[in-house]
XYZ file of C-alpha atoms in Angstrom:
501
model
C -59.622 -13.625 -18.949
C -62.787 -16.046 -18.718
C -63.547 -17.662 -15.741
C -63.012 -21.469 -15.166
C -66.340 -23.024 -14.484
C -64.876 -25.975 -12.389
C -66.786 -27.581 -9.441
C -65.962 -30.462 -7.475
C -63.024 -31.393 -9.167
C -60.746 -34.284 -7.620
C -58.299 -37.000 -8.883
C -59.334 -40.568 -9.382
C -57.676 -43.748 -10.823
C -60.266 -45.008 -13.792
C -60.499 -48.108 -16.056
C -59.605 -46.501 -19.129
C -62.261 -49.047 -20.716
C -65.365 -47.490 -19.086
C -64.300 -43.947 -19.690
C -66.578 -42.435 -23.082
C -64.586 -41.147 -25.992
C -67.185 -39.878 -28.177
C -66.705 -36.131 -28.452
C -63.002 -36.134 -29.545
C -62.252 -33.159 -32.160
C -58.795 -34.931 -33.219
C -59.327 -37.519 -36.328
C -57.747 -40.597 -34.890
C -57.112 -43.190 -37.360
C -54.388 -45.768 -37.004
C -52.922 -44.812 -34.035
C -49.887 -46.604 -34.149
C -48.444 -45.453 -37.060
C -49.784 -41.668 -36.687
C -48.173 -41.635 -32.727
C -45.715 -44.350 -32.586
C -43.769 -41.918 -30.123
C -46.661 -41.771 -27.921
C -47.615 -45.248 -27.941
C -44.144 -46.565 -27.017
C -43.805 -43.756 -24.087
C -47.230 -45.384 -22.803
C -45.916 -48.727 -22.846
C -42.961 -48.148 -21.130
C -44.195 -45.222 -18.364
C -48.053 -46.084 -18.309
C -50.176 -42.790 -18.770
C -48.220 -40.139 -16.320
C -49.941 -36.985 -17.105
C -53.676 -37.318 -16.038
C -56.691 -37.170 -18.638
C -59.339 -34.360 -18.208
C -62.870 -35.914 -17.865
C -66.542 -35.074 -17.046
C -69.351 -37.025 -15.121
C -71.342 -38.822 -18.204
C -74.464 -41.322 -17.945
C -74.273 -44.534 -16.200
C -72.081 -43.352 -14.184
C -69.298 -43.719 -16.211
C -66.564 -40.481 -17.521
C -66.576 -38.572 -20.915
C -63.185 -37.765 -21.459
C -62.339 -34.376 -22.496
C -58.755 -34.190 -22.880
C -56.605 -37.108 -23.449
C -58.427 -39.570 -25.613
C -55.010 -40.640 -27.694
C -53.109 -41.886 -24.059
C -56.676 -43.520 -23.384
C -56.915 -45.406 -26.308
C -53.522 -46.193 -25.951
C -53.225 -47.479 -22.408
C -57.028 -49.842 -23.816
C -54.713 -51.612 -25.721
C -52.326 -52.637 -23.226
C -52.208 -55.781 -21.279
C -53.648 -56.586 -17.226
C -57.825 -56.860 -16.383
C -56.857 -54.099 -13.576
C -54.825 -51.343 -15.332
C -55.908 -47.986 -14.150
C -55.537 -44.496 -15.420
C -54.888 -41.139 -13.285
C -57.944 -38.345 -14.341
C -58.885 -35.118 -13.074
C -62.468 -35.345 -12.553
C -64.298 -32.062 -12.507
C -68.254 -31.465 -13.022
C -68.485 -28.303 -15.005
C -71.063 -26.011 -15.081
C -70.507 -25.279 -18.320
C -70.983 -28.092 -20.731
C -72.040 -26.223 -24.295
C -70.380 -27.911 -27.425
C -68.676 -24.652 -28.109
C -66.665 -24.437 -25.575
C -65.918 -28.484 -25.391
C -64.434 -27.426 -28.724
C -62.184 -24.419 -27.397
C -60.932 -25.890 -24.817
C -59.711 -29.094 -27.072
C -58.538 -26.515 -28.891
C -56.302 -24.922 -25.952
C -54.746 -28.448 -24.950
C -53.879 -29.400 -28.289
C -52.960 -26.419 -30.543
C -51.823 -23.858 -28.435
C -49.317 -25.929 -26.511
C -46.013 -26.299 -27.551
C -43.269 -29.075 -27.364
C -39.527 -28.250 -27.041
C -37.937 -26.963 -29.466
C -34.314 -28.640 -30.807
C -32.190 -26.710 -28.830
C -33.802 -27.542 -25.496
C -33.716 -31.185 -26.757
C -30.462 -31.757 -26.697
C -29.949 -29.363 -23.667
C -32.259 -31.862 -21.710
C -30.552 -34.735 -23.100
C -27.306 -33.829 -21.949
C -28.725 -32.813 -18.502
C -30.181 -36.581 -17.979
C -26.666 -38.210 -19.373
C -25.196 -35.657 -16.273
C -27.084 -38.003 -13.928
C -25.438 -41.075 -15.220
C -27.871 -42.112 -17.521
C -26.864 -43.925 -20.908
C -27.593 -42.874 -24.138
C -29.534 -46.022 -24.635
C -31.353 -45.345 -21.183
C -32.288 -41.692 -22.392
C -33.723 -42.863 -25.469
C -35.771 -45.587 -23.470
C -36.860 -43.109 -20.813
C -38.092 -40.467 -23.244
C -39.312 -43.027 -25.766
C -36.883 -41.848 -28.772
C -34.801 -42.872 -31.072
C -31.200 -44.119 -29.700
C -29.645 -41.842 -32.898
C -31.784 -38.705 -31.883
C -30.248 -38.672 -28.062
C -26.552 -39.617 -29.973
C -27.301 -36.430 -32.471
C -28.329 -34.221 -29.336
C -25.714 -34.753 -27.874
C -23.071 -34.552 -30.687
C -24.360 -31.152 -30.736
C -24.143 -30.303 -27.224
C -20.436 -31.056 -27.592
C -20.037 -28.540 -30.239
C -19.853 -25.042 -29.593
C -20.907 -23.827 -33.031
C -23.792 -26.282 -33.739
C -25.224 -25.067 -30.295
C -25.572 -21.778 -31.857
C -26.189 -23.073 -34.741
C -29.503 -24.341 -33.568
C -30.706 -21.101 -31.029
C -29.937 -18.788 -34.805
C -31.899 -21.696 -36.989
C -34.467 -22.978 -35.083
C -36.312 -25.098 -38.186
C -32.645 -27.124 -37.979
C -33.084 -30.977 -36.855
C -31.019 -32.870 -33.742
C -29.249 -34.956 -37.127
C -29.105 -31.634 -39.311
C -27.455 -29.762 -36.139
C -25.097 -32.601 -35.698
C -23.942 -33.251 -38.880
C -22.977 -29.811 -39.141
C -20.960 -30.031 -36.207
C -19.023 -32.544 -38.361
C -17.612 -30.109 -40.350
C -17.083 -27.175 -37.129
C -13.589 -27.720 -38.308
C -13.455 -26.985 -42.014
C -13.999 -23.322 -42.350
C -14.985 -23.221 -46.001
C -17.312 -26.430 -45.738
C -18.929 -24.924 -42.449
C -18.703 -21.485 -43.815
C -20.792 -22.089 -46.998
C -23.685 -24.585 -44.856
C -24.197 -21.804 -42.615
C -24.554 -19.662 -45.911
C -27.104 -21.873 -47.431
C -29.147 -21.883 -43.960
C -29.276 -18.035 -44.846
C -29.920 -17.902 -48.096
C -31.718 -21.129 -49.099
C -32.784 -23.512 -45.872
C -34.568 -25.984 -47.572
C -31.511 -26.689 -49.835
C -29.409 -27.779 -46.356
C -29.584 -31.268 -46.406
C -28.278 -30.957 -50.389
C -25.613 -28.982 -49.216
C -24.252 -31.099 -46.404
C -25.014 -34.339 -48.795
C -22.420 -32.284 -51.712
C -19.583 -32.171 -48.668
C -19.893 -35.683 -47.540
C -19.754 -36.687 -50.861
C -16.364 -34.268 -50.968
C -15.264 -36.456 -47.718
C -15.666 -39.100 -49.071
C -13.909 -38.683 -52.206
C -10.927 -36.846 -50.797
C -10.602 -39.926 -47.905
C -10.546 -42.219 -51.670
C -7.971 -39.874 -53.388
C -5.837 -39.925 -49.911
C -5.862 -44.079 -50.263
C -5.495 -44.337 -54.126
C -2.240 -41.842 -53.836
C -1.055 -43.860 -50.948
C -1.440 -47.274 -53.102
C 0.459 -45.612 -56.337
C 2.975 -43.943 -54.346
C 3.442 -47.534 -52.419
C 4.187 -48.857 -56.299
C 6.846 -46.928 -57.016
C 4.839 -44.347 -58.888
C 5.278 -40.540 -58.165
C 1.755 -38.858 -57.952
C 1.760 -35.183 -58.885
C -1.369 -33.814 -58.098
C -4.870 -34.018 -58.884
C -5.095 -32.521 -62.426
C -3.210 -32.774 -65.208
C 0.718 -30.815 -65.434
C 1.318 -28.213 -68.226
C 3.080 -30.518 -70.894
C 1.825 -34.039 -69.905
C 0.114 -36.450 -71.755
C -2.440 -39.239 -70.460
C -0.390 -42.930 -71.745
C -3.344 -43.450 -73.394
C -3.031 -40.694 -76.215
C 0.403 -42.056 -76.386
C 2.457 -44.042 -78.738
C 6.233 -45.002 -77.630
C 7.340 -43.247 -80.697
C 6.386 -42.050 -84.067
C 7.428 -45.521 -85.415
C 6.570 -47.603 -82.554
C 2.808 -47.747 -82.475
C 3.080 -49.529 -78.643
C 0.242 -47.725 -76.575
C 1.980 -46.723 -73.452
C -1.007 -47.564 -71.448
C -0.705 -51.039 -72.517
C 1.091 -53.064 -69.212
C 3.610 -54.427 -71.929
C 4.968 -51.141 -72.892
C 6.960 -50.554 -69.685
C 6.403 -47.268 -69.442
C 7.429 -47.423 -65.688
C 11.126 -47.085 -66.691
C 10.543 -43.658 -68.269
C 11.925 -40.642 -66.267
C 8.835 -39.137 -67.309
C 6.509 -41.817 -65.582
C 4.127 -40.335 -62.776
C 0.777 -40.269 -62.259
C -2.723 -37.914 -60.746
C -5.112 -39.571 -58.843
C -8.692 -37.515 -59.271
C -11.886 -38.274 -59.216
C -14.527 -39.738 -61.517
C -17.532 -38.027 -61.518
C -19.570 -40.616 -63.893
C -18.388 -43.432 -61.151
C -18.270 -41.281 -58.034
C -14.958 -42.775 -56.950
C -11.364 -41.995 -57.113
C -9.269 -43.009 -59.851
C -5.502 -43.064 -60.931
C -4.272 -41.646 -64.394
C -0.822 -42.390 -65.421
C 1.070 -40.559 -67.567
C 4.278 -39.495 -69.242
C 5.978 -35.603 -68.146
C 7.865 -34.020 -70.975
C 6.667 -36.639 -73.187
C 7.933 -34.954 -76.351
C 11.398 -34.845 -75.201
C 11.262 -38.397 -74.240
C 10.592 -39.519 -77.876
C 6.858 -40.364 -77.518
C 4.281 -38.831 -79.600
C 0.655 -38.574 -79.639
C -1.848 -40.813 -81.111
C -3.752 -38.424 -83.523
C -0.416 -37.432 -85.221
C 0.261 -40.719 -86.425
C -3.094 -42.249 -86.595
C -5.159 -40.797 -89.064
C -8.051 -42.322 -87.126
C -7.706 -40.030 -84.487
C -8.595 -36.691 -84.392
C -6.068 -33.717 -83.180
C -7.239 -32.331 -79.781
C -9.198 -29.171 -80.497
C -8.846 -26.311 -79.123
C -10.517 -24.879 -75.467
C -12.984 -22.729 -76.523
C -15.216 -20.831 -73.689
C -17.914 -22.758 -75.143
C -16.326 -26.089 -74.657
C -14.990 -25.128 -71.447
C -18.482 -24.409 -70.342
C -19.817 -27.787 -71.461
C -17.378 -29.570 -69.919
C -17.695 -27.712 -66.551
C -21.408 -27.965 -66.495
C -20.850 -32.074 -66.793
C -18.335 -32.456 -64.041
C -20.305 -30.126 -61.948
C -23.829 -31.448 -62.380
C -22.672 -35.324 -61.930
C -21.410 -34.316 -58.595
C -24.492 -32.171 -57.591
C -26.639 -35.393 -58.883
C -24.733 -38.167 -56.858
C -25.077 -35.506 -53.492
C -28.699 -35.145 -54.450
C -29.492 -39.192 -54.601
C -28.384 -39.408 -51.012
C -31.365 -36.592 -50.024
C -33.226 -38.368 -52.350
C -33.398 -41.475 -51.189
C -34.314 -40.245 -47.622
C -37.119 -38.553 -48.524
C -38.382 -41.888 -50.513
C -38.495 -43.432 -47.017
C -40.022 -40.849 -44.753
C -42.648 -40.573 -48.567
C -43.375 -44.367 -47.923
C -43.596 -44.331 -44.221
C -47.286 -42.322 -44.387
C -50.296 -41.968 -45.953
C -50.640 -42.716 -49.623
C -49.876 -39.112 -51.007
C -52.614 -37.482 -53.354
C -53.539 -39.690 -56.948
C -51.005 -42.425 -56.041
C -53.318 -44.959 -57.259
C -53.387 -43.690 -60.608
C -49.719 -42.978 -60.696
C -49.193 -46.767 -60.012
C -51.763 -47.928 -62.400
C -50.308 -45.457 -65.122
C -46.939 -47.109 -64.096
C -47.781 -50.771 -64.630
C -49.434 -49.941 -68.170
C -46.022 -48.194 -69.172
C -43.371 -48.521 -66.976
C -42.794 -52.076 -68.241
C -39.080 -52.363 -68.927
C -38.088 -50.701 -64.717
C -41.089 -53.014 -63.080
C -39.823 -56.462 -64.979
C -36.206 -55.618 -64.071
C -37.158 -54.461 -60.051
C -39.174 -57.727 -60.361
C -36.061 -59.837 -61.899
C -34.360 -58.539 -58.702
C -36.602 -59.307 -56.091
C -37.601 -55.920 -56.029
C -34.161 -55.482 -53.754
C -34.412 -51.493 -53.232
C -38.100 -51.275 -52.413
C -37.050 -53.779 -49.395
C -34.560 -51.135 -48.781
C -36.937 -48.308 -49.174
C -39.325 -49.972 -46.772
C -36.766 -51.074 -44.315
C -37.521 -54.717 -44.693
C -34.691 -57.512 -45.184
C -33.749 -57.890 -48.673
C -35.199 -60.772 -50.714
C -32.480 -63.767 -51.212
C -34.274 -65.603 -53.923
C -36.388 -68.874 -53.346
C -38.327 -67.775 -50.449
C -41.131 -65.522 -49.514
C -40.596 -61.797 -50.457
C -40.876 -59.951 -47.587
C -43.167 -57.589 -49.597
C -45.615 -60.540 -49.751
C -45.046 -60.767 -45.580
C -45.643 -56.986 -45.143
C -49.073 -57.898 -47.405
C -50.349 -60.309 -45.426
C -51.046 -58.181 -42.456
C -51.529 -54.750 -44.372
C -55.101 -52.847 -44.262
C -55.788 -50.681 -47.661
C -53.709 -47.948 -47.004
C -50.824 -49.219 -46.283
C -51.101 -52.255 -49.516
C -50.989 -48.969 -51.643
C -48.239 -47.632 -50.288
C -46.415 -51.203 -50.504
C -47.452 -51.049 -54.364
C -46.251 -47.672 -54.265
C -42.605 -48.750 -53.545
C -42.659 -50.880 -55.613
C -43.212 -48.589 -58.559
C -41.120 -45.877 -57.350
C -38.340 -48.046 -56.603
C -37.911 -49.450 -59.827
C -37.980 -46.093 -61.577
C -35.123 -44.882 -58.846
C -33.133 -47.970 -59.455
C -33.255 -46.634 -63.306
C -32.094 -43.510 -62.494
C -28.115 -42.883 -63.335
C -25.867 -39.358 -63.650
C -26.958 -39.464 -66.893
C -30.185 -38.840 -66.405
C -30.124 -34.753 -65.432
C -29.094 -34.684 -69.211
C -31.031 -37.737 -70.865
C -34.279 -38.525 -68.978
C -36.465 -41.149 -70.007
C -40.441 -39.982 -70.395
C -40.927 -42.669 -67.444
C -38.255 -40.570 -65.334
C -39.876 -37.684 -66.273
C -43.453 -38.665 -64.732
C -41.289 -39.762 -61.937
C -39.528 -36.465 -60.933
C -42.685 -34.836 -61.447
C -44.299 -36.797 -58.982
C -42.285 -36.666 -56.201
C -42.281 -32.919 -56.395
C -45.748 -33.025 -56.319
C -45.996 -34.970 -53.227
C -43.746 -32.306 -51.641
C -40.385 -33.672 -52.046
C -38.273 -31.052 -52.756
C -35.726 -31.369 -56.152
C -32.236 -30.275 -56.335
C -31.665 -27.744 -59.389
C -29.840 -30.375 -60.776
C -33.304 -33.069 -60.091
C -35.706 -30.098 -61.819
C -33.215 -30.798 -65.316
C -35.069 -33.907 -65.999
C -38.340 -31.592 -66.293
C -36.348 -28.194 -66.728
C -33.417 -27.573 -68.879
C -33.202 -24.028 -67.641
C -32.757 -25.315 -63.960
C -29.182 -24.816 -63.654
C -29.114 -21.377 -65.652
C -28.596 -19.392 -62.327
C -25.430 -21.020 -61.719
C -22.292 -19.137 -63.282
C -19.521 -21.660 -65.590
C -15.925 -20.679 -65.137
C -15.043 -20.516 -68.548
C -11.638 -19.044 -67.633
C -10.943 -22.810 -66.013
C -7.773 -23.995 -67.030
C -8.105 -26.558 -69.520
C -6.363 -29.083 -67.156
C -8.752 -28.248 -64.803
C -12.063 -29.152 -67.211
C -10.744 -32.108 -68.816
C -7.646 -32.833 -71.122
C -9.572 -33.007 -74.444
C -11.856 -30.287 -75.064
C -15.079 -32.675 -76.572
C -18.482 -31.616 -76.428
C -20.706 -33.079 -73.990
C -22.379 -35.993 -76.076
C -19.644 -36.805 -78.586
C -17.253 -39.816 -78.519
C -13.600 -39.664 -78.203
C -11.491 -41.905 -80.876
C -12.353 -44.999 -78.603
C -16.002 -45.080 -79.211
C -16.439 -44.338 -75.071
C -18.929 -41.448 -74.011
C -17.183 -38.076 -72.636
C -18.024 -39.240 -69.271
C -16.082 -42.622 -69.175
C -13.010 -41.194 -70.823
C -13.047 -37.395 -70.070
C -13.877 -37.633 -66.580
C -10.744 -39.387 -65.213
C -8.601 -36.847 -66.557
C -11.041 -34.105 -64.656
């Protein structure tokens, strides 16, 4: 071990405006948006760990370790605001070891890792601190100290975090959420094992399921308070959607129409499912038996119509590869989204400039509807208020005080919020060549796709996943139609086949 080379070394209180700053290895740039953490922690506690600094000319100090909470504490208010330093006159003053010993302070020490975060948390809410008093006292976020100690509470996120260290306070807490649900937690502590970086896709895919059963629980409770038996979620062996209905071979009365009264039927009931085109829940009626009850279907009277076909594998396939990749797309627009913000919250990311100049040559038809809007979701993108209409964008507020980096990366949401707000479930399967460019540049500025986000490039992406083609045809969809054809109503497979899914 090398000797410290330390003589006279004491601790003074300094202006932090006479101390020198010129031999800093760290690139400082805007220091309030590269250590907002550390700038609010100065604000509130003043510098409490002492700066490291040398005797320099004119008697003043070069500091040596430190310069970020100097600069800092410069900026803040009071003609007599002083500093705690160790002062020490080394011996040993070559540029070399300046550098190394940077080096030591900065890279080699560690901060806490998540685990011991929400340990400490805890241990300060023990001594009757608030949440809202933690987060002030440690200078973080009010939801970080909530998530820490979410997790604390939980058993199995606790573990959760010592066995996956790269997991996050909200990560670790969210999947305490689900501590309960031994399938849900079962297969997110799968993906941490298998595929890590698809985690936040995963939990996204079972709030989505949340969400949707919480709908289904509230539709079935509404139909059930009509007067309407609800038999499940998918269709019954021998029932018939009152749409493909007619009350009987000479009676061409749909039964879905309100004026047929299908209510009075024995056979009357209904499934309430979900739509995977609309992500909600939705209630299809229908008719049990209906044969027996004199009704027929529509393609055996109407020569219009064509005769359901038969479930082939193939078609089974199809129709299981829409339903599933419409739900992995709306789980994957939540991630999405999130990573747009913490994308826009930095540094313009590599070529940006030409990706918004390419995207105001040719992007016409997203930009003039974003700007129709009052570019709405950029606002949202950039956490600022959204625009009402008549006044001031807040875009052109944010302008007004922004240096060149950050105009660019206002520009930048712009653009990239008008090609998200263009984006659909359709668009895994149908991409336009603007959505295209777009995918392909957020995974080059190290967002990271879904499988079913790398189909608008891809449309291998999703060949790893196995199809049940031994689904029962109830299960898939009650009319076997390939993915981009029509049924008899001139509506896409989506908006007719999914509610019956």
């Amino acid at each position: 071990m090398s000797e410290q080379s330390w003589s006279n070394t004491r601790f003074e209180l300094l202006d932090p405006r006479m101390l020198v700053l010129d031999r800093n290895s760290r690139t400082i740039g805007d220091i309030e948006a590269e250590k907002p953490d550390l700038c609010a922690s100065v604000r509130r506690h003043g510098v409490r760990i002492p700066v490291i600094v040398h005797p320099a000319e004119d008697g003043r100090y070069r500091v040596q370790d430190g310069h970020c909470r100097t600069i800092i504490a410069i900026s803040l208010p009071g003609e007599d605001l002083l500093i705690p330093a160790i002062v020490t006159e080394s011996d040993d003053v070559r540029q070399w070891r300046w550098l190394r010993d940077q080096w030591l302070a900065n890279e080699v020490r560690s901060g806490y890792d998540t685990a011991d975060t929400a340990r400490i948390f805890e241990e300060l809410t023990l001594f009757g601190l608030s949440v809202e008093e933690v987060a002030d006292e440690l200078s973080v976020g009010v939801e970080s100290v909530e998530a820490g100690l979410r997790t604390r509470r939980s058993e199995k996120a606790t573990t959760a975090l010592r066995d996956f260290p790269q997991l996050s306070l909200l990560q670790a807490a969210e999947l305490a959420e689900f501590e309960d649900d031994e399938d849900a937690y079962r297969e997110l502590v799968d993906t941490l094992e298998a595929d890590p970086a698809g985690f936040d896709h995963a939990l996204a895919e079972w709030h989505q399921e949340y969400r949707l059963r919480d709908a289904r629980d509230e539709l079935a409770a509404t139909v059930r308070a009509a007067g309407v038996e609800v038999v499940g979620d998918t269709m019954p062996a021998g029932a018939q959607r009152l749409d493909r209905l007619y009350r009987g071979r000479k009676d061409r009365t749909r039964l879905d129409d309100k004026a047929a009264g299908h209510e009075s039927c024995p056979g009357h009931a209904a499934i309430v499912t979900s739509n995977t085109l609309a992500g909600t829940a939705t209630a299809i009626h229908l008719c049990r038996d209906w044969a027996s009850h004199g009704h027929v279907e529509v393609w055996s009277v109407n020569p219009q119509a064509s005769a359901s076909p038969e479930w082939t594998p193939e078609r089974k396939a199809a129709r299981v590869r829409v339903l599933r990749n419409n739900k992995a797309w709306r789980a994957a627009e939540t991630v999405r989204h999130t990573a747009l913000r913490t994308l826009l919250a930095g540094s313009p990311p590599r070529a940006a400039g030409q990706f918004i100049a390419r995207s105001l040559v040719e992007g016409d038809h997203e930009l003039r509807r974003a700007m129709e809007r009052n570019h709405v979701f950029a606002c949202r993108l950039l956490d600022l208020k959204e625009s009402k209409g008549g006044g001031r964008n807040p875009l052109s507020q944010k302008l007004t005080k922004a240096n060149a980096d950050q105009a660019t990366m206002v520009a930048l949401a712009v653009v990239l919020a008008a090609f998200e707000a263009s984006t659909s479930v359709e668009t895994w399967r149908t991409p336009t060549p603007e959505q295209k460019r777009y995918f392909a540049a957020l995974a080059k500025w190290g967002i990271r796709l879904h499988w079913v986000e790398q189909l608008v490039n891809d449309p291998t992406a999703d060949a790893h996943l196995a199809v049940d083609t031994d689904l029962d045809p109830v299960d898939a969809g009650d009319e076997p139609v390939d993915p981009v054809q029509a049924d008899s109503d001139g509506r896409s497979l989506d908006a007719a086949d999914d509610q019956a899914a």
